[in-house]
Short mmCIF file of C-alpha atoms in Angstrom, two decimals:
data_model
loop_
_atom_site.label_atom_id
_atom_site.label_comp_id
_atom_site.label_asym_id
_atom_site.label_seq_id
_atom_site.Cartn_x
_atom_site.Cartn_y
_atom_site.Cartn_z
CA UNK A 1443 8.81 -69.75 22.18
CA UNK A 1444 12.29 -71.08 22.02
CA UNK A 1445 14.28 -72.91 19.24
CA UNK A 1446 15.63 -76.13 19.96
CA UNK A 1447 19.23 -77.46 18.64
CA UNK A 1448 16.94 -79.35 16.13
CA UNK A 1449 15.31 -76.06 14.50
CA UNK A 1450 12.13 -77.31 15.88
CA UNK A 1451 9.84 -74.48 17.68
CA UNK A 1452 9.40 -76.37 21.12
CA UNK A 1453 8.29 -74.43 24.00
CA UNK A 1454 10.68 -73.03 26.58
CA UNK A 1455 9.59 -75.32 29.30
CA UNK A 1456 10.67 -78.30 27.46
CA UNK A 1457 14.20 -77.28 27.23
CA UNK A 1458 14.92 -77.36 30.91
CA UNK A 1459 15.18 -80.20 32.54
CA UNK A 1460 12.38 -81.02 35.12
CA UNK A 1461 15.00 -80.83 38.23
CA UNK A 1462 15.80 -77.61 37.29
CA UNK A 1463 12.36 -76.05 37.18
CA UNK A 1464 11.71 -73.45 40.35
CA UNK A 1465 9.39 -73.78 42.20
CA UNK A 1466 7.55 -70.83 44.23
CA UNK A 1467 7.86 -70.35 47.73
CA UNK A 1468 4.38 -69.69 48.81
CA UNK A 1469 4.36 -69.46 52.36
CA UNK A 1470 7.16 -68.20 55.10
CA UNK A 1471 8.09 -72.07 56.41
CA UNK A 1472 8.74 -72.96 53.45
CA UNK A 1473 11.47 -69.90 52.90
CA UNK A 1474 12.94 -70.95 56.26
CA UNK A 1475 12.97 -74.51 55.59
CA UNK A 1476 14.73 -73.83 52.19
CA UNK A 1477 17.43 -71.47 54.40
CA UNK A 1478 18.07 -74.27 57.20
CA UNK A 1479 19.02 -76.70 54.54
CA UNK A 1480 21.12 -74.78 52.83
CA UNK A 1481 23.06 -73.34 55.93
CA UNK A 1482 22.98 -77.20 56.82
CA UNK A 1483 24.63 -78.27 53.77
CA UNK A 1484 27.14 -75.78 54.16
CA UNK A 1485 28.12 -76.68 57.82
CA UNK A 1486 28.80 -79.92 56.08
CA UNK A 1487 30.77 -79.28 53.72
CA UNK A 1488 33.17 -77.45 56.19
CA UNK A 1489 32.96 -80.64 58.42
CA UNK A 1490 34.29 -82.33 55.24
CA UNK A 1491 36.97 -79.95 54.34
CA UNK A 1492 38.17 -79.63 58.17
CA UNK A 1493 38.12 -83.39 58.32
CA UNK A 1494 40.32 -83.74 55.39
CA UNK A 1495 42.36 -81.57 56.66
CA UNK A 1496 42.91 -82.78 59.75
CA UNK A 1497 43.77 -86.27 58.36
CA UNK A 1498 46.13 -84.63 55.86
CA UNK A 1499 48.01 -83.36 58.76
CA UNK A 1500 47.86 -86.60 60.48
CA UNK A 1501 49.47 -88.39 57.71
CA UNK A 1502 52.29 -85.38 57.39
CA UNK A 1503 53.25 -86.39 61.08
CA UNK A 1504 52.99 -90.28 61.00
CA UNK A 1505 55.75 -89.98 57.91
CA UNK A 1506 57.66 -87.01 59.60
#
């Protein structure tokens, strides 16, 4: 058991938020599923940063 800010004995459960509670992978599709989002998410992100980059350059030459 954990102690709260409070000093009340709450259990440690309750002092996580529920979206940050884990949740166990119990089969393999779900363990590739989990890996093709998150090398999804970080194609995007490049997209993003290359994107911003590219209009960053854009803007450099328009003023030039």
């Amino acid at each position: 058991m954990g102690l709260a800010l409070t000093g009340r004995r709450t259990r440690r459960s309750n002092l996580l938020p529920a979206y940050l509670s884990l949740t166990p992978v119990t089969s393999l599709s779900m363990l590739l599923g989990t890996h093709s989002l998150v090398a999804f998410k970080q194609l995007e992100l490049f997209w993003v940063e290359r994107s911003y980059y590219f209009i960053a350059l854009a803007i450099q030459f328009r003023y030039k």
